[in-house]
Amino acid sequence: MAKTLDKVDVVTVGVGWTGGIIAAECAKAGMKVRGLERGQNRGTEDYSLVHDEYRYAIRYELMQDLSKETITFRNNVKQRALPMRQMGSFLLGEGLGGAGTHWNGMTYRFFPYDFQIKTETEKKYGKNKLSSDYLIQDWGITYDELEPYYDRFEKTMGLSGEDTNPFWGKRSSDFPTPPMKKMPLLKKFEKATKDLGYHPYMVPSANLSEPYENPDGSQLNACQYCGFCERFGCEYGAKASPEVTVIPAAQKTGNYDIIFNANVVEILTKGNKTTGVRYIDTQTGEEVIQPADVVVLTSYMMNNAKLLMVSNIGDQYDPETGKGTLGRNYCYQIEPGATGFFDEQMNTFMGAGALGMTIDDFNADNFDHSDLDFIHGASISFVQSGSRPIGTNPVPSDVPLWGAEFKKASIENFTRTLDVFGQGASMPHKHNYLSLDPTYKDKYGVPLLQMTYNFTEQDRNLHKFITKKTVEVMEKMGAKKTEGGGPLAEYDIVPYQSTHNTGGTSMGNDPNTSVVNTYLQHWDVENLFVVGAGNFNHNSGYNPTATVGALAYRTAEGIQKYRQKGGSLV
């Protein structure tokens, strides 16, 4: 029989960026908040071996254990979905801080165009720019409405940057800290893109350029440019992460605690309300009921969608009829790019996850799409993130991938190779969606989430266009040999690409096309909130973290309003 704990005001399922923000804001408002985290407790003091590339970057020490819980994947409904047995295309975080611990720190706001993409695209290009197979829709909120929450998130992080990009939406204040150091390699990208007539700027970085105390009193330190950001925690406390910002802010109120090794398997409901959640203690196997006045799903977007599905909350999307919203609008991201091989050696092994420069001349609707066969675009960047020796073996395409010739070429090119890459937007398509797998279950007997996904013509056309632009930039940077990425084929879940998964629990003004409203309050269960990149209606040409953080701050405000008056917030 399940053990029942004392009731709390708010329970969050997951303790990363979104869970930490909700906890901090609600706890400061006097609510009793409990975080349920299926992973382990950890902090910067636990990263004494953080520069162990094999342990963290190759064997994924900080990631989810796929032998206990994973997803299944297929390209289309005619295929049988099979479990993802090891990390590949994306990395699922676990433990205190979640993916916010092992991220690179690139932190962009989405464009005003993103939030009103359907309206703005049809206004400029007509209703038939894309076929009706693409489920383009506005988000129900504008950039200007979300801007104060972006500002709040950036000040919590101490974000390092400069407001020199002519394409961005208006800012209410400048970046909290200056941009990172403009290294010689960044200046090479800067000169090349300026010579081509573009507008380079320093990447907004959560790897801080200088020491900073945020509004909650959390202290962050200055980046050491060690090159161990992505897939690693920061032992210097110089990378803005939940465990050094919002989680301590919540804890010092005295209104917040965390239960670790708590894997939530069901949202409990009665009528149009949730009464709490049921979780499994992963160390003892005991079932536990956590009652709460408000439940907030703050785990990774895939797990948020799965919990709604297994709890029978909402209507599952059906690609054949087009009905239902849960699982709809799943999007990924494309990564076109070019590699340049140089004669001179360069300092490629030092750096930081967000030490880089970007251009947005071909992002969003910053250029004319009238004669193009796609919408939106991609940011194009050069990032000096630190080339680690095990995972970095750059060789030209005509060199074998094994043997003496490979070894010689790998050693020769380790410090003589640069990459320019794009982060391409992803549009929702009726055949790309999330659902429950009918066959496979996790260790706890819960059905696995099933992902049905493939690249579309929109993706392929955009990828081809941006690849050409990255080749032009790399050639202008002076590479003796430049190789652009090949055309998109079928989506393959095996090689790493991006952890920027979005959709499945989309937001909006209409319950017929969204799972949650603009406060991320569930349409059917009024005291249930769902927070994460799953709320996106498409994916932009940027990293999603800033938009996730901004939405979390808006949701925290919504929870406080709900506690005062109840009912729907819109």
XYZ file of C-alpha atoms in Angstrom:
570
model
C 0.000 0.000 0.000
C 1.320 3.439 -0.913
C 2.549 5.724 1.861
C 0.950 9.195 1.904
C 3.020 12.253 2.832
C 1.807 15.509 4.313
C 0.158 17.865 1.827
C 2.142 20.789 0.414
C 1.032 23.927 -1.408
C 3.045 23.204 -4.542
C 4.893 20.130 -5.766
C 7.209 20.211 -8.773
C 8.074 17.113 -10.768
C 11.728 17.661 -11.608
C 14.314 20.027 -10.133
C 16.101 21.744 -13.006
C 15.729 25.271 -14.355
C 11.926 25.255 -14.472
C 11.469 23.412 -11.187
C 13.992 25.693 -9.513
C 12.349 28.883 -10.795
C 8.865 27.752 -9.739
C 10.201 26.717 -6.328
C 12.096 29.953 -5.716
C 9.233 32.256 -6.691
C 6.507 30.310 -4.887
C 8.614 29.756 -1.757
C 9.468 33.474 -1.599
C 5.719 34.141 -1.759
C 5.222 32.033 1.370
C 4.066 28.755 -0.185
C 5.331 25.389 1.042
C 6.991 23.819 -1.980
C 8.420 20.339 -2.483
C 10.557 19.239 -5.406
C 10.524 15.604 -6.518
C 13.701 14.625 -8.366
C 14.224 11.097 -9.685
C 18.002 11.576 -9.795
C 20.680 12.241 -7.200
C 21.636 15.253 -5.141
C 24.742 17.021 -6.431
C 26.484 20.392 -6.412
C 29.629 22.091 -7.654
C 31.627 20.385 -4.906
C 30.834 17.043 -6.570
C 32.674 17.959 -9.782
C 36.222 17.300 -8.582
C 36.698 14.924 -11.522
C 34.737 17.110 -13.910
C 37.507 17.175 -16.528
C 37.295 13.413 -16.976
C 36.158 13.416 -20.621
C 35.610 9.665 -20.790
C 33.435 9.594 -17.673
C 31.219 12.560 -18.487
C 31.318 13.232 -22.235
C 31.615 9.661 -23.511
C 29.933 7.579 -20.809
C 27.383 10.256 -19.814
C 27.778 10.270 -16.045
C 25.212 13.057 -15.617
C 22.574 11.578 -17.906
C 19.497 9.401 -17.511
C 19.967 5.648 -17.077
C 18.335 4.252 -20.238
C 18.321 0.714 -18.852
C 15.576 1.890 -16.482
C 13.661 4.340 -18.632
C 14.005 5.445 -22.246
C 11.874 6.262 -25.291
C 11.026 4.331 -28.427
C 11.510 5.768 -31.898
C 10.292 5.318 -35.467
C 10.450 7.517 -38.571
C 6.803 6.856 -39.517
C 3.739 4.843 -38.526
C 4.629 1.995 -40.884
C 7.735 1.197 -38.872
C 7.884 -0.592 -35.546
C 9.203 1.734 -32.841
C 12.236 0.404 -30.984
C 13.804 1.535 -27.692
C 16.725 3.943 -27.658
C 19.234 1.765 -25.811
C 22.035 4.323 -25.468
C 22.324 8.092 -25.691
C 22.520 9.335 -29.238
C 20.729 12.176 -31.011
C 19.944 13.983 -27.737
C 21.012 13.702 -24.106
C 18.454 13.312 -21.308
C 19.679 14.819 -18.047
C 19.002 13.551 -14.552
C 19.742 14.717 -11.022
C 19.736 18.097 -9.300
C 19.867 20.804 -11.950
C 18.848 18.470 -14.785
C 20.100 19.484 -18.216
C 20.829 22.914 -16.741
C 23.906 21.389 -15.135
C 25.545 20.003 -18.258
C 24.503 22.625 -20.812
C 26.813 24.883 -22.831
C 25.229 28.169 -21.757
C 24.192 29.754 -25.088
C 21.156 31.833 -24.063
C 19.134 33.608 -26.748
C 15.671 35.174 -26.688
C 13.355 34.069 -29.477
C 12.334 36.706 -32.027
C 9.012 38.599 -31.995
C 8.300 36.739 -35.255
C 8.420 33.390 -33.455
C 5.476 34.106 -31.186
C 3.206 35.231 -34.025
C 4.679 33.059 -36.770
C 1.387 32.080 -38.414
C -0.005 35.586 -38.471
C 3.211 37.219 -39.654
C 4.007 34.588 -42.303
C 0.520 34.744 -43.829
C 0.524 38.531 -43.743
C 3.762 38.706 -45.734
C 3.675 35.573 -47.933
C 0.063 34.434 -48.019
C -1.652 31.364 -46.593
C -0.076 28.862 -48.968
C 3.600 29.453 -48.203
C 3.672 26.005 -46.592
C 1.224 23.171 -47.180
C -1.529 22.411 -44.673
C 0.541 19.417 -43.487
C 2.535 21.920 -41.422
C 0.689 22.830 -38.230
C 1.964 26.388 -37.913
C 0.282 28.370 -35.150
C 0.789 31.469 -33.001
C 1.765 30.967 -29.377
C -1.024 33.042 -27.821
C 1.515 35.457 -26.353
C 3.703 38.140 -27.902
C 7.380 38.891 -27.445
C 6.528 42.165 -25.714
C 4.356 40.318 -23.190
C 7.137 37.828 -22.464
C 9.986 40.387 -22.436
C 9.813 41.215 -18.695
C 10.206 37.514 -17.907
C 13.175 37.211 -20.264
C 14.704 40.155 -18.405
C 14.079 38.466 -15.058
C 15.694 35.207 -16.168
C 18.772 36.950 -17.570
C 19.301 38.848 -14.314
C 18.971 35.631 -12.337
C 21.691 34.111 -14.517
C 23.935 37.174 -14.740
C 23.949 36.648 -18.495
C 27.028 37.980 -20.318
C 26.402 39.697 -23.645
C 26.089 42.864 -25.707
C 23.029 44.468 -27.290
C 24.489 44.957 -30.777
C 22.270 42.647 -32.835
C 19.985 44.762 -35.084
C 17.449 41.908 -35.472
C 16.507 41.344 -31.825
C 13.297 42.488 -30.196
C 13.472 45.473 -27.860
C 15.090 44.959 -24.453
C 13.990 46.689 -21.248
C 17.554 46.644 -19.893
C 21.071 45.773 -20.933
C 22.804 42.464 -20.232
C 23.759 42.071 -16.559
C 27.448 41.433 -17.361
C 29.711 42.250 -20.334
C 30.359 39.750 -23.138
C 33.083 37.133 -22.870
C 36.560 37.722 -24.261
C 36.725 38.098 -28.017
C 39.452 35.551 -28.798
C 41.517 35.688 -32.054
C 39.434 32.921 -33.636
C 36.227 34.838 -32.923
C 37.758 37.900 -34.539
C 38.442 35.769 -37.621
C 34.709 34.910 -37.817
C 33.769 38.506 -37.086
C 35.904 39.901 -39.905
C 34.706 37.289 -42.399
C 31.020 37.893 -41.693
C 31.402 41.675 -41.710
C 33.233 41.465 -45.036
C 30.225 39.530 -46.351
C 27.918 42.300 -45.183
C 26.486 40.502 -42.126
C 26.056 41.560 -38.482
C 28.110 39.445 -36.020
C 27.699 39.755 -32.256
C 28.967 37.917 -29.186
C 26.864 34.925 -28.097
C 24.824 35.691 -24.939
C 26.635 33.472 -22.463
C 25.709 31.832 -19.173
C 29.456 31.227 -18.742
C 29.995 34.493 -16.926
C 32.597 37.038 -18.010
C 33.012 38.391 -14.476
C 31.855 37.670 -10.894
C 28.194 38.500 -10.315
C 25.658 38.538 -7.494
C 22.108 38.058 -8.723
C 18.950 39.681 -7.268
C 18.384 36.668 -4.991
C 21.874 37.028 -3.510
C 23.372 34.016 -5.290
C 27.052 34.472 -6.153
C 28.417 33.351 -9.527
C 32.082 33.401 -10.483
C 34.035 34.275 -13.618
C 34.613 31.674 -16.336
C 38.112 30.132 -16.486
C 37.848 29.156 -20.195
C 38.726 25.547 -19.411
C 36.692 24.089 -22.276
C 34.628 21.665 -20.159
C 31.033 22.930 -20.295
C 28.798 20.721 -22.417
C 28.153 17.389 -20.658
C 29.986 18.669 -17.556
C 29.112 20.547 -14.398
C 31.134 23.664 -13.591
C 33.329 23.234 -10.521
C 34.074 26.979 -10.536
C 30.420 27.951 -10.161
C 30.922 30.168 -13.207
C 28.203 28.643 -15.389
C 24.693 29.760 -14.485
C 22.955 26.540 -13.442
C 19.892 25.867 -11.283
C 21.930 24.451 -8.391
C 23.910 27.697 -8.009
C 21.063 30.184 -8.627
C 17.354 29.447 -8.171
C 17.549 26.319 -6.015
C 19.595 27.996 -3.243
C 17.200 30.968 -3.445
C 14.285 28.621 -2.783
C 16.068 26.748 0.016
C 17.013 29.821 2.014
C 13.328 30.755 2.421
C 12.777 27.745 4.649
C 9.686 26.901 2.584
C 11.304 24.412 0.197
C 12.648 20.910 0.324
C 13.627 18.244 -2.209
C 13.072 14.503 -2.197
C 15.615 12.703 -4.362
C 15.275 9.258 -5.983
C 11.567 10.049 -6.456
C 10.385 8.912 -9.887
C 6.859 10.236 -10.461
C 4.717 7.753 -12.397
C 1.220 9.254 -12.163
C -0.638 12.528 -11.709
C -3.616 11.941 -9.444
C -6.893 13.669 -10.326
C -10.401 14.147 -8.971
C -12.816 15.906 -11.285
C -11.164 18.875 -12.925
C -8.391 19.070 -10.349
C -5.263 17.167 -9.436
C -4.840 16.045 -5.841
C -1.133 15.275 -6.098
C 1.210 12.717 -7.613
C 2.305 9.149 -7.066
C 6.001 8.323 -7.184
C 8.318 5.363 -6.753
C 11.251 5.589 -4.350
C 13.918 4.238 -6.705
C 16.111 3.038 -3.819
C 13.475 1.099 -1.863
C 10.803 0.463 -4.515
C 8.163 1.932 -2.174
C 5.137 3.724 -3.660
C 4.496 7.170 -2.211
C 1.600 9.632 -2.598
C 2.479 13.327 -2.454
C -0.688 15.431 -2.031
C -0.550 19.049 -3.196
C -2.810 22.007 -3.905
C -0.889 22.697 -7.138
C 1.106 20.253 -9.262
C 3.719 21.580 -11.680
C 5.371 19.346 -14.266
C 8.928 20.679 -14.584
C 10.825 17.674 -15.907
C 12.215 17.302 -19.435
C 9.592 17.937 -22.118
C 9.337 14.268 -23.075
C 8.642 13.197 -19.512
C 6.070 15.972 -19.059
C 4.151 14.689 -22.072
C 4.468 11.075 -20.941
C 3.064 11.818 -17.466
C 0.000 13.474 -18.961
C -0.517 10.489 -21.259
C -0.190 7.760 -18.632
C -2.445 9.778 -16.309
C -5.139 10.101 -19.029
C -5.117 13.897 -18.847
C -5.989 15.578 -22.153
C -6.746 14.260 -25.627
C -4.017 12.317 -27.442
C -3.202 13.706 -30.878
C -4.209 11.503 -33.821
C -2.330 12.253 -37.083
C -5.007 10.557 -39.170
C -7.894 12.708 -37.984
C -5.912 15.725 -36.816
C -7.871 15.701 -33.577
C -6.348 15.927 -30.110
C -3.529 18.105 -28.827
C -1.382 16.021 -26.461
C 1.771 14.933 -28.307
C 1.102 17.306 -31.209
C 3.666 19.756 -32.634
C 6.785 17.783 -31.718
C 9.785 19.543 -33.278
C 13.533 19.086 -33.266
C 16.266 21.190 -34.865
C 18.532 20.920 -37.902
C 22.252 21.674 -37.786
C 23.720 22.563 -41.183
C 27.350 23.604 -41.175
C 30.803 23.653 -42.737
C 34.239 22.478 -41.621
C 37.386 24.333 -42.590
C 40.898 22.864 -42.651
C 43.760 25.326 -42.150
C 47.564 25.254 -42.415
C 48.294 27.125 -39.184
C 47.811 25.702 -35.718
C 45.217 27.426 -33.533
C 44.304 27.362 -29.854
C 41.186 25.241 -30.263
C 41.453 23.284 -27.020
C 40.688 26.226 -24.696
C 37.306 27.892 -24.576
C 33.846 27.803 -23.028
C 30.474 26.418 -24.006
C 29.082 29.779 -25.110
C 32.309 31.525 -26.145
C 31.362 32.473 -29.675
C 29.879 34.849 -32.224
C 26.649 34.600 -34.198
C 24.887 36.213 -37.134
C 21.102 36.349 -37.524
C 20.966 37.683 -41.073
C 19.372 34.365 -42.120
C 17.354 33.648 -38.990
C 13.584 34.034 -38.424
C 12.105 36.373 -41.052
C 15.143 38.665 -41.101
C 15.491 38.081 -44.874
C 13.039 37.818 -47.744
C 11.521 34.354 -48.220
C 9.340 35.260 -51.215
C 11.287 33.107 -53.663
C 12.383 30.470 -51.134
C 10.784 27.078 -50.460
C 10.878 27.325 -46.668
C 10.073 29.736 -43.840
C 12.122 30.862 -40.860
C 15.874 30.207 -40.867
C 18.894 29.607 -38.652
C 21.442 31.371 -36.530
C 24.953 30.884 -37.920
C 27.699 30.694 -35.322
C 31.308 30.006 -34.586
C 31.905 28.799 -31.024
C 35.251 28.122 -29.378
C 33.942 25.620 -26.856
C 37.154 23.638 -26.380
C 38.165 20.653 -28.503
C 38.568 17.658 -26.205
C 40.948 14.910 -27.382
C 38.717 11.812 -27.245
C 35.684 13.282 -28.968
C 37.545 15.471 -31.467
C 38.975 13.709 -34.506
C 38.528 16.056 -37.467
C 39.647 14.621 -40.806
C 38.745 15.492 -44.416
C 36.067 13.347 -46.028
C 38.566 11.569 -48.283
C 40.498 10.147 -45.312
C 39.546 6.662 -43.997
C 37.905 6.598 -40.578
C 40.390 4.058 -39.224
C 44.031 2.996 -39.528
C 47.374 4.780 -39.817
C 46.199 7.402 -42.303
C 43.279 8.343 -40.036
C 45.567 8.666 -36.986
C 48.011 10.861 -38.859
C 45.258 13.118 -40.231
C 43.515 13.351 -36.860
C 46.676 14.499 -35.103
C 47.483 16.932 -37.928
C 44.028 18.532 -37.927
C 43.256 18.579 -34.202
C 44.408 22.209 -33.866
C 43.959 23.155 -37.532
C 40.204 22.698 -37.950
C 37.292 25.092 -37.338
C 33.533 24.675 -37.693
C 30.808 27.144 -38.567
C 27.347 25.786 -37.802
C 23.714 26.734 -38.019
C 20.895 26.035 -35.597
C 17.935 25.688 -37.908
C 14.298 26.214 -36.985
C 11.906 23.255 -37.013
C 8.267 23.526 -38.069
C 5.540 21.211 -36.721
C 4.269 18.600 -39.173
C 1.179 16.446 -38.847
C 3.188 13.214 -38.969
C 5.708 14.208 -36.269
C 4.281 13.600 -32.801
C 4.631 11.909 -29.398
C 2.469 9.078 -28.045
C 2.656 6.088 -25.703
C 4.322 2.936 -26.948
C 1.877 -0.009 -27.018
C 4.572 -2.605 -26.342
C 7.505 -1.410 -24.266
C 7.448 -0.359 -20.602
C 10.009 1.080 -18.206
C 11.393 -0.539 -15.065
C 8.337 0.595 -13.114
C 5.783 -0.883 -15.490
C 4.868 2.425 -17.124
C 4.586 2.549 -20.954
C 7.502 4.231 -22.698
C 7.036 7.421 -24.647
C 7.026 6.808 -28.409
C 8.506 9.384 -30.780
C 7.414 9.374 -34.415
C 9.630 11.770 -36.310
C 11.344 12.432 -39.614
C 12.819 15.431 -41.372
C 10.440 17.216 -43.758
C 10.879 19.080 -47.030
C 10.889 22.319 -45.034
C 13.867 20.968 -43.066
C 15.726 19.774 -46.151
C 15.257 23.024 -48.058
C 16.329 25.153 -45.115
C 19.312 22.889 -44.440
C 20.536 23.195 -48.035
C 20.204 26.985 -47.994
C 22.016 27.498 -44.671
C 24.779 25.012 -45.540
C 25.729 27.196 -48.515
C 25.908 30.242 -46.249
C 28.178 28.469 -43.740
C 30.486 27.373 -46.561
C 30.745 30.980 -47.748
C 31.662 32.154 -44.253
C 34.263 29.420 -43.766
C 35.878 30.169 -47.109
C 36.001 33.849 -46.178
C 37.720 32.861 -42.913
C 40.612 31.570 -45.042
C 40.344 27.789 -44.879
C 42.563 25.983 -47.362
C 39.815 23.377 -47.728
C 36.125 23.716 -46.845
C 33.565 20.929 -46.636
C 29.870 21.600 -46.191
C 27.582 19.074 -44.571
C 25.745 16.670 -46.823
C 22.021 16.957 -47.576
C 19.505 15.770 -44.986
C 18.410 12.178 -45.457
C 16.163 10.309 -43.018
C 16.354 11.353 -39.381
C 18.685 8.990 -37.497
C 18.457 8.825 -33.717
C 21.972 7.347 -33.315
C 24.479 10.225 -33.825
C 24.347 13.191 -31.479
C 22.678 16.246 -33.007
C 20.945 18.459 -30.461
C 19.092 18.159 -27.165
C 16.712 20.906 -28.307
C 13.498 18.864 -28.450
C 10.274 20.862 -28.301
C 6.497 20.477 -28.496
C 4.010 17.866 -27.348
C 2.407 20.042 -24.652
C 1.976 23.216 -26.702
C 0.599 26.503 -25.388
C -2.003 28.816 -26.874
C -5.294 30.667 -26.585
C -7.447 27.829 -27.936
C -7.903 24.463 -26.147
C -8.598 22.886 -29.554
C -5.001 23.516 -30.640
C -3.079 23.620 -27.352
C -2.587 21.644 -24.145
C -2.050 24.602 -21.807
C -2.968 28.274 -21.804
C -0.487 31.162 -21.844
C 0.224 30.733 -18.115
C 0.949 27.058 -18.907
C -2.113 26.066 -16.887
C -3.710 22.881 -18.206
C -7.011 23.509 -19.967
C -8.721 20.498 -18.323
C -7.120 20.404 -14.863
C -7.032 23.886 -13.391
C -4.408 23.340 -10.656
C -1.979 21.532 -12.995
C 0.775 23.472 -14.765
C 3.136 22.068 -17.412
C 6.391 23.951 -17.951
C 9.165 23.371 -20.478
C 10.165 23.390 -24.131
C 7.197 21.107 -24.753
C 5.096 24.291 -24.672
C 6.699 25.571 -27.881
C 4.575 25.472 -31.032
C 7.689 25.231 -33.181
C 11.424 25.444 -32.576
C 13.337 28.582 -33.460
C 16.864 28.979 -34.842
C 18.218 29.310 -31.314
C 18.773 27.406 -28.086
C 15.483 27.102 -26.152
C 16.685 27.759 -22.577
C 15.954 31.488 -22.291
C 12.394 31.019 -23.546
C 11.864 28.091 -21.170
C 13.138 30.204 -18.273
C 10.968 33.181 -19.201
C 7.865 30.990 -19.439
C 8.693 29.489 -16.035
C 8.758 32.932 -14.427
C 5.403 33.745 -16.027
C 4.002 30.446 -14.750
C 5.223 31.176 -11.219
C 3.292 34.435 -11.391
C 0.262 32.519 -12.661
C 0.441 30.041 -9.773
C 0.371 32.903 -7.289
C -2.700 34.336 -9.045
C -4.354 30.923 -9.051
C -3.741 30.502 -5.321
C -5.588 33.775 -4.738
C -8.669 33.254 -6.889
C -8.677 29.761 -8.452
C -10.205 28.880 -11.802
C -8.821 29.514 -15.248
C -6.249 32.306 -15.471
C -7.327 33.320 -18.999
